[in-house]
XYZ file of C-alpha atoms in Angstrom:
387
model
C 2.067 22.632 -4.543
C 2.635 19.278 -6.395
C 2.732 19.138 -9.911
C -0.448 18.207 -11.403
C 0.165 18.485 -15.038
C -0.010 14.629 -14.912
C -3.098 14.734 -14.741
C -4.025 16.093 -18.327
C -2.597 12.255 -19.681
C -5.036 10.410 -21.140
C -4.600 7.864 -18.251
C -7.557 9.717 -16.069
C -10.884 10.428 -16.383
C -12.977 13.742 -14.943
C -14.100 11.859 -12.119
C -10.560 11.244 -11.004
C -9.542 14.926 -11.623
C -12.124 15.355 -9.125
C -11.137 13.283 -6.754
C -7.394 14.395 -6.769
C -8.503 18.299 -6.296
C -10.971 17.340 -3.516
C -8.437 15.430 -1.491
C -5.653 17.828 -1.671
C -8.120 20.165 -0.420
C -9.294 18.021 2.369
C -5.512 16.578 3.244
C -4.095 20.691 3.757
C -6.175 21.108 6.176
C -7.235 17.622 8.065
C -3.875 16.271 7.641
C -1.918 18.706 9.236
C -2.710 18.735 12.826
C -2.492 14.774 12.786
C -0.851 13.713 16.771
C 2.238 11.209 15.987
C 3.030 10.408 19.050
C 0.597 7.312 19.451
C 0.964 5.245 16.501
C -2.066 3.714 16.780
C -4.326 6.163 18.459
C -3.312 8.484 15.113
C -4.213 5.382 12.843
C -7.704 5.299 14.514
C -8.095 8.650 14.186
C -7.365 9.021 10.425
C -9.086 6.046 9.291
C -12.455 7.573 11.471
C -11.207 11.281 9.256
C -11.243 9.498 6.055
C -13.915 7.752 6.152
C -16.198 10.348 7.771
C -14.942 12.476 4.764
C -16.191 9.587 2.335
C -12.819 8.607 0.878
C -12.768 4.925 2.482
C -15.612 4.390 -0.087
C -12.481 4.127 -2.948
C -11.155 1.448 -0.915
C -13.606 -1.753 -1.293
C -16.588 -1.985 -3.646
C -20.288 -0.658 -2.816
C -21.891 -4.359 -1.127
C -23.637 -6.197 -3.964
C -22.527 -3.854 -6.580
C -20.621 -5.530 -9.376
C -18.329 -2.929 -10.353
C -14.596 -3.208 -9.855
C -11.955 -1.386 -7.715
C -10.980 1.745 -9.609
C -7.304 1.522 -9.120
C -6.541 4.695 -10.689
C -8.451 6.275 -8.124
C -7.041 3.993 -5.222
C -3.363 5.424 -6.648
C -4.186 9.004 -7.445
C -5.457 8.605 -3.531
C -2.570 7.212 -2.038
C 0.006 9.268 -4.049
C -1.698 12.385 -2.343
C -2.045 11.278 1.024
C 1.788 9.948 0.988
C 2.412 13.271 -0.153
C 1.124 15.026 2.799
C 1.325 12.202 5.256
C 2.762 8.688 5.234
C 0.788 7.389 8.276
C -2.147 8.624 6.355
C -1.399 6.715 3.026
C -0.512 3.509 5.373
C -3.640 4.078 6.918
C -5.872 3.993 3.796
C -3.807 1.935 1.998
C -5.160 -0.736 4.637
C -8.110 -0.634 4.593
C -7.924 -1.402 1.170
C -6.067 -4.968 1.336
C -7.377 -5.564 3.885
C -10.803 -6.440 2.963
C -9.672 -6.919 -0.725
C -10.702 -9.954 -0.841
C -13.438 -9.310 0.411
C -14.514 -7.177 -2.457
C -13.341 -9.077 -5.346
C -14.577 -13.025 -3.697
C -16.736 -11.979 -0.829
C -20.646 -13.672 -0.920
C -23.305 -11.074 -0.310
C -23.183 -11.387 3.474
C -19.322 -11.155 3.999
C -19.571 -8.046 2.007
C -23.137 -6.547 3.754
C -21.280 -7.438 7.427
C -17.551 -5.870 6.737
C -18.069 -3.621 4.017
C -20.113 -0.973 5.166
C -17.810 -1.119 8.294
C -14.662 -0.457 7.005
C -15.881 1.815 4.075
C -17.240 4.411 6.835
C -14.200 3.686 9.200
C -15.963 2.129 11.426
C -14.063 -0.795 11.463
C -9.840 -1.570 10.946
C -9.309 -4.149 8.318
C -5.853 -5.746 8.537
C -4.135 -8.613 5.377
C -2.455 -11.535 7.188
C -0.340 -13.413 4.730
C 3.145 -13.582 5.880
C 4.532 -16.317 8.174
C 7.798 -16.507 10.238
C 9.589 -19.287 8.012
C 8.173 -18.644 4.760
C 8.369 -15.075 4.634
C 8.021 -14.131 0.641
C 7.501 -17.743 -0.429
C 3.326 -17.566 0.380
C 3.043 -20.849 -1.409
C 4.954 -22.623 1.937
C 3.193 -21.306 5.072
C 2.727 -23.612 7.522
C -0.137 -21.770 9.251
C -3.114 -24.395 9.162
C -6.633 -24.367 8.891
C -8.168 -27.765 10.309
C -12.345 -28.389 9.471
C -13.693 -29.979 12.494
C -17.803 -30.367 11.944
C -19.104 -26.754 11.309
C -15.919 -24.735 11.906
C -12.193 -24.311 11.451
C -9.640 -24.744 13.828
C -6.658 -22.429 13.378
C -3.096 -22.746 14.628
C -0.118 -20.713 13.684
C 1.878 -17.617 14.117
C 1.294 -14.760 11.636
C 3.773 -11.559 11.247
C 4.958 -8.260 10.133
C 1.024 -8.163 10.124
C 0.317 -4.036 9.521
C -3.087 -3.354 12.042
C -2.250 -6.317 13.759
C -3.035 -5.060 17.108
C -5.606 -2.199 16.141
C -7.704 -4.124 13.226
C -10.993 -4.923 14.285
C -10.954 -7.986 10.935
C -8.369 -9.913 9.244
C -8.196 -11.462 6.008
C -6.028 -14.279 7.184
C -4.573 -17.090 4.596
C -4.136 -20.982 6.061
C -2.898 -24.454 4.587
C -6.668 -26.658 4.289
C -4.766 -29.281 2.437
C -6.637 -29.557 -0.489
C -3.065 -29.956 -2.241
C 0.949 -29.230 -1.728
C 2.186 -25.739 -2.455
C 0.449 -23.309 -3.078
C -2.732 -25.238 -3.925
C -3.597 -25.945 -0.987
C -4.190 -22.285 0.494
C -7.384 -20.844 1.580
C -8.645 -17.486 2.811
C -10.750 -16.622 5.829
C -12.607 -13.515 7.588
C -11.206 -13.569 11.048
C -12.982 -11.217 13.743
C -10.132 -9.737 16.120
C -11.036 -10.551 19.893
C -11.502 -14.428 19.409
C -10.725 -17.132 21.718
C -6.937 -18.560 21.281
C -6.306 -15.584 18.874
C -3.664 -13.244 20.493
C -1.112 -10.478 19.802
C 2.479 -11.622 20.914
C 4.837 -9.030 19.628
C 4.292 -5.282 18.427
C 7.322 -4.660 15.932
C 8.821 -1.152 15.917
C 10.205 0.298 12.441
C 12.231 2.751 11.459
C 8.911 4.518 9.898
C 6.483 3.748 13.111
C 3.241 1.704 11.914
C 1.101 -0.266 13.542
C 2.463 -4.148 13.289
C 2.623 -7.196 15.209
C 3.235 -11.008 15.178
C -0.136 -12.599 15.772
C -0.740 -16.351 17.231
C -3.624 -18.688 16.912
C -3.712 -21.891 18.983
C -7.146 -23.912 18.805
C -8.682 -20.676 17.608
C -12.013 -21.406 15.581
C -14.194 -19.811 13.336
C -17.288 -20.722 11.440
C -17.007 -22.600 8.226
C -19.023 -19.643 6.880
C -15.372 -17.264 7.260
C -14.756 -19.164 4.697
C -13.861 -16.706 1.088
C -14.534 -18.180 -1.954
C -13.462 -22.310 -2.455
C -11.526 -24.517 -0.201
C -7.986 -24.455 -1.607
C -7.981 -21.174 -3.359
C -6.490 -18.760 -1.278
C -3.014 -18.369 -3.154
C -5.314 -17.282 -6.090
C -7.677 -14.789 -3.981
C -3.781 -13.873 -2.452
C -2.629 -13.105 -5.391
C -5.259 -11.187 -7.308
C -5.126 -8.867 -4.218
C -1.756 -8.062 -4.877
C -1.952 -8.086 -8.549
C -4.718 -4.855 -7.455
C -3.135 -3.148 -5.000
C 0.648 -3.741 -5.814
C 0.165 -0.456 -8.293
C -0.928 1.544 -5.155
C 2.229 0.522 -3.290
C 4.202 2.047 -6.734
C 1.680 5.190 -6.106
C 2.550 5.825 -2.266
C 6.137 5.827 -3.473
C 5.535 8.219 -6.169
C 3.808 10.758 -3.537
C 6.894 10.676 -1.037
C 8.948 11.412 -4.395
C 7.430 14.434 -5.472
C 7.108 15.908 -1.819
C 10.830 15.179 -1.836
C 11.168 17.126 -5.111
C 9.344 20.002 -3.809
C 11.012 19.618 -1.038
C 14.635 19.703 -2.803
C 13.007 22.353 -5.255
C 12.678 25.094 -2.318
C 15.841 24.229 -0.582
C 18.321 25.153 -3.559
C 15.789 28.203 -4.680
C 15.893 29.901 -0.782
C 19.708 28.696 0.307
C 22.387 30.571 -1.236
C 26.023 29.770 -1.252
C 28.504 32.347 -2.071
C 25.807 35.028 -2.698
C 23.881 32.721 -5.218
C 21.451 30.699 -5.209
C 22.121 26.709 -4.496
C 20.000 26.189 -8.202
C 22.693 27.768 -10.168
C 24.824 25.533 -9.613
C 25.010 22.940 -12.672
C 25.854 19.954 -10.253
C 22.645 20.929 -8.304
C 20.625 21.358 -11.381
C 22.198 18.017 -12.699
C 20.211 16.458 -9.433
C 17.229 18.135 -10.020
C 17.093 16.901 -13.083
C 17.444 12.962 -12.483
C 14.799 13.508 -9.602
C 12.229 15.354 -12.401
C 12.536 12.380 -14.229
C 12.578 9.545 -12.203
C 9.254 10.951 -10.792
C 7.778 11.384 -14.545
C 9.192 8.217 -15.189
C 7.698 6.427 -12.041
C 3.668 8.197 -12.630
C 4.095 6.928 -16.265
C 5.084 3.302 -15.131
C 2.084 3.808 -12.223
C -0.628 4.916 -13.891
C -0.217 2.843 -17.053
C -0.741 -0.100 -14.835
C -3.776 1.680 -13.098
C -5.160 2.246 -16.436
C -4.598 -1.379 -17.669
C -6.422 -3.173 -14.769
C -9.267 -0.392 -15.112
C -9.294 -1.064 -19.014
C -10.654 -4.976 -18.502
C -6.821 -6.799 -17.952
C -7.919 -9.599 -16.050
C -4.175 -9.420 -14.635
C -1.710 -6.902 -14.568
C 1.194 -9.086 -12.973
C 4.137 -7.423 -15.327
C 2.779 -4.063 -15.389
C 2.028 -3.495 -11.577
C 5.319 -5.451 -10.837
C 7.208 -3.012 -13.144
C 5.431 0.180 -11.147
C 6.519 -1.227 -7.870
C 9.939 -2.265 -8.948
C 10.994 1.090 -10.451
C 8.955 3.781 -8.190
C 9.875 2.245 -5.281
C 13.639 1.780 -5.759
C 13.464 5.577 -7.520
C 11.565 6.846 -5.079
C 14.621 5.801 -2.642
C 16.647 7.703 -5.063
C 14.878 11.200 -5.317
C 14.660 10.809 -1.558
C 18.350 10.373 -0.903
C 19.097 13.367 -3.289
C 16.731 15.466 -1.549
C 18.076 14.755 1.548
C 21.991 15.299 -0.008
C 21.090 19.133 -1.314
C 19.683 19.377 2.147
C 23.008 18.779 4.177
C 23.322 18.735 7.730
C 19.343 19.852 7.653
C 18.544 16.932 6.085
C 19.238 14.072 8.685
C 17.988 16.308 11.303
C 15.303 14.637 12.882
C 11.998 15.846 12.588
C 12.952 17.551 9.015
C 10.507 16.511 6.299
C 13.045 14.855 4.084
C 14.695 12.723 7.116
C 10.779 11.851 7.794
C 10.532 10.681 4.155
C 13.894 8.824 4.376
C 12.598 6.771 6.616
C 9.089 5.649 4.959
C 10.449 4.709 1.961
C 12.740 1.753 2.783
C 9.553 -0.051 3.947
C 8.288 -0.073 0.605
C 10.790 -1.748 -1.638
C 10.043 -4.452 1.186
C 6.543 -5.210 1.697
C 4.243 -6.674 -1.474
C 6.768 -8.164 -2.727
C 10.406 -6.725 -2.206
C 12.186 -6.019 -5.255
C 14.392 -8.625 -5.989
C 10.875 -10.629 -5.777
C 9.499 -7.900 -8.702
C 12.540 -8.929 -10.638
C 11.976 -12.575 -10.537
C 8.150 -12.049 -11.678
C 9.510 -9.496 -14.386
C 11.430 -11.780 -15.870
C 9.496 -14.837 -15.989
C 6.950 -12.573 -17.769
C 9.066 -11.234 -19.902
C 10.303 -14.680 -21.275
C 7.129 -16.119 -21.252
C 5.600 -13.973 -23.466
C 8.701 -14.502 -25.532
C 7.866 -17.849 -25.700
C 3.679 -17.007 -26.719
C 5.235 -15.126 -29.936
């Protein structure tokens, strides 16, 4: 079992106590008979677990209610599931940007036709932001948007696109125009299934997940797919991220600990010259960097959690931090784990070779880390500049 002292910091509330002891309860025993061997058949099947167990409800807002995304919940949620599961974390984590958007700028009836959908897992939700060319720099896709009378016409190539394939919705961003840059960005509700929309390449990872490179030539979709204004999609984009970049820190922090416990039973049960792996200092000297970089990481995690739940309109510099350091550390409990594990540990099909892989996806996607650097920074000096 997981340490869960962290959750006596003042960070939490009852309900999400709560929540974390029923979901490790539910993930020990629905989690662990999960088929791998069809990526996306095992996708379907966990989103349909989750939400059937009521958990997809954390993952976009009740339609027509006006209260936010708890995002300490949304972490505390994927920090278990990666703990027990990565395709399970991917999985939920998902359905959560995916229709993002949709909760923070949907109208009434984007939310009443997709919400209920994807909060029951009825439905696959997928983000489309990333383009071919433009890859990290959103602000320069060339992916277009054209109004023609009462629709939109769209043409473009989308990928790295996680669901693409499987999601029955996308939240799909497009140039309208309105400006250069970054200004001139909107976001749309795109049905899967349409004319002229189609699925050219599924990409294979090291970590299998459902993605794919998606095209759209002539596709069109009511002017009503529309989210929020003309020209604001870079800002929708953004806020997103600025919500769910925190989870990506938490998913990290899950595979972490597992790879602490992990590490933790190895050097307790395998003894070397007639003692135990733990007494020796160099072993204990790992175990100690990997206790702290996990502390470290849940401290850097849930303070951003708590900010954006606290009111923060934006939590750019906190969530960036989160990502930034429990991602990268996350790489390094995992590659210590996998070190005290020795030939065992790069044996495929061994939990901490399992976790090696995930977590190299995730100082990637959201924004890699160099990119969590660069908004760091410019944070950083900028409120230097405010003083």
């Amino acid at each position: 079992m997981a340490d869960k002292t962290f959750l006596d910091w003042p960070f939490f509330e009852e309900n999400h106590r709560a929540l974390s002891a029923e979901l490790e309860d539910w993930a020990a025993t629905e989690l662990s008979d999960i088929d791998h061997s069809d990526t996306d058949a095992a996708c379907r099947d966990i989103v349909a677990r989750l939400g059937d167990a009521g958990f997809l409800r954390h993952s976009a807002v009740e339609p027509g209610s006006s209260a936010p995304l708890d995002v300490r919940s949304l972490c505390l949620i994927r920090e278990t599931l990666a703990r027990h599961d990565g395709l399970s974390d991917f999985s939920f984590a998902m359905q959560g940007l995916g229709t993002g958007a949709i909760s923070l700028f949907g109208t009434p009836d984007q939310q009443a036709e997709w919400l209920p959908l994807t909060r029951s897992g009825k439905a696959i939700s997928a983000f489309a932001l990333t383009e071919p060319q433009s890859g990290s720099d959103v602000a320069n896709g060339t992916f277009t948007a054209t109004r023609d009378g009462n629709d939109y016409v769209l043409n473009g190539d989308k990928t790295w696109i996680s669901n693409g394939g499987i999601a029955d919705v996308y939240t799909l961003f497009a140039r309208t125009g309105e400006a250069p840059g970054a200004r001139g960005l909107s976001a749309f509700i795109v049905p899967a299934g349409l004319p002229g929309f189609e699925v050219v390449e599924r990409l294979e990872t090291i970590a299998p997940h459902p993605l794919a490179t998606l095209r759209f030539s002539d596709c069109r979709i009511p002017a009503s797919a529309l989210l929020g204004t003309p020209g604001g999609g870079f800002r929708i984009a953004m806020s997103v991220l600025d919500v769910f970049r925190s989870t990506v820190a938490a998913a990290a922090l899950g595979f972490a600990r597992r790879a602490l416990d992990e590490a933790l039973i190895r050097v307790t049960t395998r003894r070397v010259q007639g003692a135990p792996l733990s007494e020796l200092q160099m072993v204990q000297g790992h175990i100690a960097d990997m206790a702290v970089d996990v502390d470290a990481s849940a401290l850097l995690v849930y303070r951003a959690a708590w900010t954006k739940d606290s009111g923060a309109p934006r939590v750019t510099r906190e969530a960036a931090m989160a990502k930034l350091f429990a991602t990268d550390h996350a790489q390094d409990v995992i590659d210590k784990a996998v070190q005290l594990h020795g030939g065992d540990g790069v044996k495929s099909g061994e939990i901490v070779e399992r976790l090696y892989r995930e977590i190299r996806a995730l100082r990637i996607y959201e924004g890699a880390s160099d990119v969590q650097r660069v908004v760091i920074a410019r944070q950083t000096l900028a409120n230097l500049q405010g003083i």
